[in-house]
Amino acid sequence: MSEIPDVAEKYTGAIEDVPIGKGDYIAGGIKGMPFLSFENPVKRRPMIAGEIFDCLEGYPQLAADMFDGRQNDPVEWADMWRSMGADIICIRFAGLDPSKGNTTPESATELVKKISDITQLPIMICGCGIPEYDIPAFTKICETVTDTRLILSKVDEDEYKKMASIAIANNHIVLGFSNLDVNLAKQMNILLTDFGVKKNDIVMDPLMSPLGMGLDYSYSVNERIRMAALMGDKMLQIPMVCDCTESWNVGDAICDDDPTIGDVKLRVTWWEAITALCAVLSGADIIIMRGPGAADMLKGYCDELRGEI
């Protein structure tokens, strides 16, 4: 009987360990491609970050209906994600934008503290996208909340120094964003490390396009980033974050005009779940999710692929 040949790749690199939260959660540390146990002895499940908002202005009612009213209180919303098995809470401070809400740096800080104390989970904080409102709020939050390592989302090559300075001064983590390009992702990591951010204080978002909006290209970029990292490119040996909530902006996923294409709530759940599954198969370490059903499906897929079911 002939022997089965060893097909495992012999990689020279590994993904950086990035402690988040109180240090009891680790992103990265991977030594092979996802779910290939014969290559990658680290059977660490990709972490799921449950998305919440400080205000519901512009938030889709279809998604809100999935949380049984608890979306009206961000602390209860976060605790619901904890009870459903989320590993991280992703807080989007849309209300920092005065046109959408009245969140202040002080109220944002208080919300982060409450959610951290109640859930005991790591927290990712996202601003409203306007630096003049985000920077003061992030400064206040990071200076006050020092007992847990926050992920600060997000910086790009045009605007990273202020946020990086806040992270360095308070021992938090920076999420570096790039736009669907391996070289741009690497350049963002180089800029952050040259500025003084340690590699184990960085996570990267190479932009995850959902099903129907360029998923195949995103998959290719993610996979090439991960392969290059494992083959020794130190500037790409950074844990990857993929935001799959963009699935909720795909017209075919949320269209409710045509009853022949099925129930919209079920369809958008599958849409986000399939996008997330592709993200983890391509190498993502942290997945941001909006729908609780899709998050539960992803968790089940990952456990099955890891041989836990």
GROMACS .gro file of C-alpha atoms in nm:
model
  309
    1MET     CA    1   0.000   0.000   0.000
    2SER     CA    2   0.156   0.329  -0.104
    3GLU     CA    3   0.203   0.605   0.153
    4ILE     CA    4   0.007   0.926   0.133
    5PRO     CA    5   0.255   1.202   0.054
    6ASP     CA    6   0.300   1.495   0.291
    7VAL     CA    7   0.130   1.790   0.120
    8ALA     CA    8   0.174   2.041   0.402
    9GLU     CA    9   0.347   2.365   0.305
   10LYS     CA   10   0.651   2.457   0.512
   11TYR     CA   11   0.595   2.822   0.595
   12THR     CA   12   0.867   3.040   0.744
   13GLY     CA   13   0.640   3.313   0.882
   14ALA     CA   14   0.357   3.346   1.132
   15ILE     CA   15   0.094   3.607   1.209
   16GLU     CA   16   0.172   3.836   1.502
   17ASP     CA   17  -0.003   3.770   1.833
   18VAL     CA   18  -0.207   4.079   1.923
   19PRO     CA   19  -0.355   4.072   2.276
   20ILE     CA   20  -0.683   4.262   2.293
   21GLY     CA   21  -0.919   4.348   2.575
   22LYS     CA   22  -0.773   4.256   2.911
   23GLY     CA   23  -0.518   4.029   2.743
   24ASP     CA   24  -0.740   3.721   2.759
   25TYR     CA   25  -0.823   3.739   2.387
   26ILE     CA   26  -0.555   3.698   2.121
   27ALA     CA   27  -0.592   3.788   1.755
   28GLY     CA   28  -0.352   3.628   1.509
   29GLY     CA   29  -0.085   3.375   1.601
   30ILE     CA   30  -0.167   3.170   1.292
   31LYS     CA   31   0.106   2.960   1.128
   32GLY     CA   32  -0.076   2.827   0.822
   33MET     CA   33  -0.375   2.881   0.598
   34PRO     CA   34  -0.721   2.872   0.760
   35PHE     CA   35  -0.864   2.541   0.883
   36LEU     CA   36  -0.579   2.329   0.741
   37SER     CA   37  -0.486   2.152   1.063
   38PHE     CA   38  -0.201   1.963   0.897
   39GLU     CA   39  -0.035   2.300   0.824
   40ASN     CA   40  -0.165   2.516   1.103
   41PRO     CA   41  -0.150   2.363   1.452
   42VAL     CA   42  -0.305   2.679   1.602
   43LYS     CA   43  -0.676   2.597   1.590
   44ARG     CA   44  -0.785   2.943   1.697
   45ARG     CA   45  -1.134   3.035   1.579
   46PRO     CA   46  -1.170   3.369   1.402
   47MET     CA   47  -1.327   3.618   1.642
   48ILE     CA   48  -1.672   3.762   1.584
   49ALA     CA   49  -1.730   4.130   1.660
   50GLY     CA   50  -2.096   4.218   1.714
   51GLU     CA   51  -2.186   4.561   1.581
   52ILE     CA   52  -2.380   4.817   1.787
   53PHE     CA   53  -2.447   5.189   1.745
   54ASP     CA   54  -2.473   5.477   1.990
   55CYS     CA   55  -2.773   5.610   1.793
   56LEU     CA   56  -3.002   5.451   1.537
   57GLU     CA   57  -3.012   5.737   1.286
   58GLY     CA   58  -2.977   5.570   0.945
   59TYR     CA   59  -2.963   5.218   1.092
   60PRO     CA   60  -3.174   4.973   0.884
   61GLN     CA   61  -3.503   4.880   1.044
   62LEU     CA   62  -3.467   4.530   0.903
   63ALA     CA   63  -3.159   4.479   1.121
   64ALA     CA   64  -3.310   4.656   1.423
   65ASP     CA   65  -3.605   4.416   1.424
   66MET     CA   66  -3.364   4.126   1.484
   67PHE     CA   67  -3.272   4.252   1.834
   68ASP     CA   68  -3.616   4.256   2.001
   69GLY     CA   69  -3.598   4.618   2.111
   70ARG     CA   70  -3.263   4.588   2.286
   71GLN     CA   71  -3.102   4.796   2.010
   72ASN     CA   72  -3.256   5.101   2.179
   73ASP     CA   73  -3.009   5.072   2.467
   74PRO     CA   74  -2.646   5.024   2.351
   75VAL     CA   75  -2.546   4.857   2.679
   76GLU     CA   76  -2.827   4.600   2.656
   77TRP     CA   77  -2.750   4.557   2.287
   78ALA     CA   78  -2.387   4.479   2.366
   79ASP     CA   79  -2.488   4.237   2.642
   80MET     CA   80  -2.719   4.058   2.397
   81TRP     CA   81  -2.422   4.009   2.163
   82ARG     CA   82  -2.222   3.871   2.459
   83SER     CA   83  -2.499   3.623   2.540
   84MET     CA   84  -2.503   3.511   2.175
   85GLY     CA   85  -2.132   3.426   2.185
   86ALA     CA   86  -1.966   3.733   2.033
   87ASP     CA   87  -1.597   3.772   2.114
   88ILE     CA   88  -1.574   4.149   2.062
   89ILE     CA   89  -1.815   4.443   2.075
   90CYS     CA   90  -1.780   4.688   1.785
   91ILE     CA   91  -1.924   5.027   1.887
   92ARG     CA   92  -1.995   5.268   1.602
   93PHE     CA   93  -2.020   5.625   1.730
   94ALA     CA   94  -2.232   5.763   1.448
   95GLY     CA   95  -2.377   6.009   1.699
   96LEU     CA   96  -2.049   6.202   1.719
   97ASP     CA   97  -2.165   6.363   1.396
   98PRO     CA   98  -2.396   6.647   1.514
   99SER     CA   99  -2.620   6.589   1.212
  100LYS     CA  100  -2.701   6.238   1.339
  101GLY     CA  101  -2.682   6.250   1.717
  102ASN     CA  102  -2.562   6.431   2.025
  103THR     CA  103  -2.286   6.201   2.151
  104THR     CA  104  -2.007   6.389   2.330
  105PRO     CA  105  -1.656   6.266   2.416
  106GLU     CA  106  -1.773   6.231   2.777
  107SER     CA  107  -2.086   6.030   2.696
  108ALA     CA  108  -1.892   5.812   2.452
  109THR     CA  109  -1.635   5.738   2.722
  110GLU     CA  110  -1.905   5.649   2.973
  111LEU     CA  111  -2.067   5.413   2.723
  112VAL     CA  112  -1.738   5.232   2.652
  113LYS     CA  113  -1.674   5.193   3.027
  114LYS     CA  114  -2.022   5.053   3.092
  115ILE     CA  115  -2.006   4.806   2.805
  116SER     CA  116  -1.658   4.692   2.904
  117ASP     CA  117  -1.761   4.640   3.267
  118ILE     CA  118  -2.084   4.454   3.185
  119THR     CA  119  -1.967   4.233   2.899
  120GLN     CA  120  -1.600   4.188   2.996
  121LEU     CA  121  -1.531   4.160   2.622
  122PRO     CA  122  -1.274   4.343   2.408
  123ILE     CA  123  -1.407   4.656   2.239
  124MET     CA  124  -1.351   4.808   1.897
  125ILE     CA  125  -1.449   5.174   1.867
  126CYS     CA  126  -1.537   5.336   1.534
  127GLY     CA  127  -1.588   5.707   1.485
  128CYS     CA  128  -1.830   5.895   1.264
  129GLY     CA  129  -1.563   5.950   0.998
  130ILE     CA  130  -1.512   6.322   1.070
  131PRO     CA  131  -1.171   6.376   1.236
  132GLU     CA  132  -1.268   6.700   1.411
  133TYR     CA  133  -1.527   6.502   1.612
  134ASP     CA  134  -1.356   6.163   1.625
  135ILE     CA  135  -1.014   6.269   1.756
  136PRO     CA  136  -1.135   6.448   2.074
  137ALA     CA  137  -1.370   6.158   2.152
  138PHE     CA  138  -1.106   5.891   2.094
  139THR     CA  139  -0.855   6.088   2.302
  140LYS     CA  140  -1.097   6.107   2.595
  141ILE     CA  141  -1.195   5.741   2.567
  142CYS     CA  142  -0.838   5.612   2.545
  143GLU     CA  143  -0.709   5.826   2.829
  144THR     CA  144  -0.993   5.714   3.057
  145VAL     CA  145  -1.039   5.348   2.964
  146THR     CA  146  -0.699   5.200   3.045
  147ASP     CA  147  -0.788   4.859   3.191
  148THR     CA  148  -0.869   4.706   2.851
  149ARG     CA  149  -0.690   4.732   2.516
  150LEU     CA  150  -0.925   4.894   2.268
  151ILE     CA  151  -0.909   4.864   1.890
  152LEU     CA  152  -0.925   5.213   1.737
  153SER     CA  153  -1.095   5.205   1.396
  154LYS     CA  154  -0.977   5.320   1.159
  155VAL     CA  155  -0.680   5.503   1.006
  156ASP     CA  156  -0.557   5.535   0.650
  157GLU     CA  157  -0.242   5.671   0.486
  158ASP     CA  158  -0.383   6.025   0.472
  159GLU     CA  159  -0.490   6.048   0.836
  160TYR     CA  160  -0.311   5.820   1.081
  161LYS     CA  161  -0.066   6.015   1.298
  162LYS     CA  162  -0.313   6.157   1.551
  163MET     CA  163  -0.489   5.826   1.607
  164ALA     CA  164  -0.159   5.638   1.621
  165SER     CA  165  -0.031   5.885   1.882
  166ILE     CA  166  -0.339   5.824   2.096
  167ALA     CA  167  -0.288   5.446   2.073
  168ILE     CA  168   0.082   5.463   2.156
  169ALA     CA  169   0.026   5.691   2.456
  170ASN     CA  170  -0.242   5.468   2.607
  171ASN     CA  171  -0.139   5.114   2.503
  172HIS     CA  172  -0.427   5.057   2.262
  173ILE     CA  173  -0.445   4.902   1.913
  174VAL     CA  174  -0.474   5.074   1.575
  175LEU     CA  175  -0.673   4.937   1.284
  176GLY     CA  176  -0.501   5.030   0.958
  177PHE     CA  177  -0.729   5.053   0.654
  178SER     CA  178  -0.631   5.003   0.290
  179ASN     CA  179  -0.834   4.977  -0.028
  180LEU     CA  180  -0.826   4.632  -0.190
  181ASP     CA  181  -0.454   4.622  -0.265
  182VAL     CA  182  -0.176   4.409  -0.117
  183ASN     CA  183   0.087   4.680  -0.158
  184LEU     CA  184  -0.134   4.946  -0.001
  185ALA     CA  185  -0.200   4.717   0.295
  186LYS     CA  186   0.172   4.666   0.341
  187GLN     CA  187   0.241   5.038   0.304
  188MET     CA  188  -0.013   5.120   0.576
  189ASN     CA  189   0.160   4.882   0.817
  190ILE     CA  190   0.499   5.032   0.730
  191LEU     CA  191   0.370   5.384   0.794
  192LEU     CA  192   0.236   5.282   1.136
  193THR     CA  193   0.549   5.096   1.245
  194ASP     CA  194   0.776   5.376   1.120
  195PHE     CA  195   0.568   5.618   1.326
  196GLY     CA  196   0.633   5.408   1.636
  197VAL     CA  197   0.336   5.171   1.664
  198LYS     CA  198   0.449   4.821   1.762
  199LYS     CA  199   0.349   4.534   1.534
  200ASN     CA  200   0.150   4.372   1.814
  201ASP     CA  201  -0.049   4.695   1.844
  202ILE     CA  202  -0.176   4.682   1.483
  203VAL     CA  203  -0.458   4.502   1.307
  204MET     CA  204  -0.535   4.557   0.938
  205ASP     CA  205  -0.849   4.599   0.728
  206PRO     CA  206  -0.784   4.540   0.356
  207LEU     CA  207  -1.155   4.610   0.277
  208MET     CA  208  -1.395   4.320   0.248
  209SER     CA  209  -1.636   4.355  -0.042
  210PRO     CA  210  -1.958   4.158   0.008
  211LEU     CA  211  -2.117   3.903  -0.221
  212GLY     CA  212  -2.239   4.081  -0.531
  213MET     CA  213  -2.004   4.377  -0.491
  214GLY     CA  214  -1.660   4.231  -0.563
  215LEU     CA  215  -1.626   3.950  -0.311
  216ASP     CA  216  -1.405   3.745  -0.544
  217TYR     CA  217  -1.149   4.026  -0.569
  218SER     CA  218  -1.149   4.083  -0.192
  219TYR     CA  219  -1.098   3.711  -0.137
  220SER     CA  220  -0.798   3.718  -0.371
  221VAL     CA  221  -0.643   4.019  -0.194
  222ASN     CA  222  -0.693   3.869   0.152
  223GLU     CA  223  -0.548   3.535   0.045
  224ARG     CA  224  -0.244   3.695  -0.116
  225ILE     CA  225  -0.183   3.902   0.198
  226ARG     CA  226  -0.198   3.593   0.416
  227MET     CA  227   0.018   3.383   0.185
  228ALA     CA  228   0.283   3.655   0.163
  229ALA     CA  229   0.284   3.685   0.543
  230LEU     CA  230   0.330   3.312   0.594
  231MET     CA  231   0.607   3.308   0.334
  232GLY     CA  232   0.804   3.563   0.536
  233ASP     CA  233   0.683   3.918   0.458
  234LYS     CA  234   0.707   4.070   0.807
  235MET     CA  235   0.506   4.380   0.718
  236LEU     CA  236   0.203   4.167   0.635
  237GLN     CA  237   0.223   3.944   0.944
  238ILE     CA  238  -0.062   4.138   1.101
  239PRO     CA  239  -0.408   4.004   1.200
  240MET     CA  240  -0.680   4.085   0.946
  241VAL     CA  241  -1.017   4.241   1.022
  242CYS     CA  242  -1.301   4.202   0.771
  243ASP     CA  243  -1.617   4.411   0.802
  244CYS     CA  244  -1.903   4.205   0.658
  245THR     CA  245  -2.177   4.453   0.747
  246GLU     CA  246  -2.150   4.599   0.396
  247SER     CA  247  -2.365   4.300   0.295
  248TRP     CA  248  -2.656   4.510   0.418
  249ASN     CA  249  -2.591   4.765   0.141
  250VAL     CA  250  -2.626   4.516  -0.144
  251GLY     CA  251  -2.952   4.582  -0.331
  252ASP     CA  252  -3.021   4.216  -0.407
  253ALA     CA  253  -2.975   4.126  -0.040
  254ILE     CA  254  -3.223   4.376   0.104
  255CYS     CA  255  -3.474   4.415  -0.179
  256ASP     CA  256  -3.828   4.346  -0.056
  257ASP     CA  257  -4.019   4.447  -0.369
  258ASP     CA  258  -4.027   4.103  -0.531
  259PRO     CA  259  -4.187   3.824  -0.323
  260THR     CA  260  -4.065   3.559  -0.568
  261ILE     CA  261  -3.704   3.592  -0.446
  262GLY     CA  262  -3.789   3.487  -0.092
  263ASP     CA  263  -3.803   3.633   0.257
  264VAL     CA  264  -3.576   3.937   0.283
  265LYS     CA  265  -3.476   3.872   0.645
  266LEU     CA  266  -3.360   3.521   0.562
  267ARG     CA  267  -3.190   3.636   0.241
  268VAL     CA  268  -2.982   3.912   0.401
  269THR     CA  269  -2.884   3.674   0.682
  270TRP     CA  270  -2.750   3.423   0.431
  271TRP     CA  271  -2.587   3.703   0.231
  272GLU     CA  272  -2.388   3.827   0.530
  273ALA     CA  273  -2.306   3.473   0.645
  274ILE     CA  274  -2.166   3.371   0.305
  275THR     CA  275  -1.962   3.692   0.285
  276ALA     CA  276  -1.823   3.622   0.633
  277LEU     CA  277  -1.746   3.259   0.551
  278CYS     CA  278  -1.544   3.372   0.248
  279ALA     CA  279  -1.363   3.623   0.468
  280VAL     CA  280  -1.248   3.359   0.719
  281LEU     CA  281  -1.153   3.114   0.445
  282SER     CA  282  -0.933   3.382   0.289
  283GLY     CA  283  -0.753   3.449   0.617
  284ALA     CA  284  -0.952   3.693   0.833
  285ASP     CA  285  -0.889   3.683   1.208
  286ILE     CA  286  -1.169   3.918   1.320
  287ILE     CA  287  -1.511   3.948   1.150
  288ILE     CA  288  -1.748   4.239   1.213
  289MET     CA  289  -2.111   4.123   1.189
  290ARG     CA  290  -2.446   4.302   1.195
  291GLY     CA  291  -2.707   4.027   1.193
  292PRO     CA  292  -2.728   3.786   1.490
  293GLY     CA  293  -2.844   3.499   1.270
  294ALA     CA  294  -2.553   3.540   1.031
  295ALA     CA  295  -2.308   3.559   1.321
  296ASP     CA  296  -2.446   3.237   1.468
  297MET     CA  297  -2.417   3.066   1.129
  298LEU     CA  298  -2.056   3.180   1.095
  299LYS     CA  299  -1.968   3.051   1.439
  300GLY     CA  300  -2.115   2.713   1.349
  301TYR     CA  301  -1.928   2.699   1.018
  302CYS     CA  302  -1.598   2.778   1.191
  303ASP     CA  303  -1.650   2.518   1.462
  304GLU     CA  304  -1.730   2.257   1.199
  305LEU     CA  305  -1.426   2.345   0.989
  306ARG     CA  306  -1.209   2.323   1.302
  307GLY     CA  307  -1.342   1.976   1.376
  308GLU     CA  308  -1.529   2.087   1.688
  309ILE     CA  309  -1.865   1.953   1.564
   0.00000   0.00000   0.00000
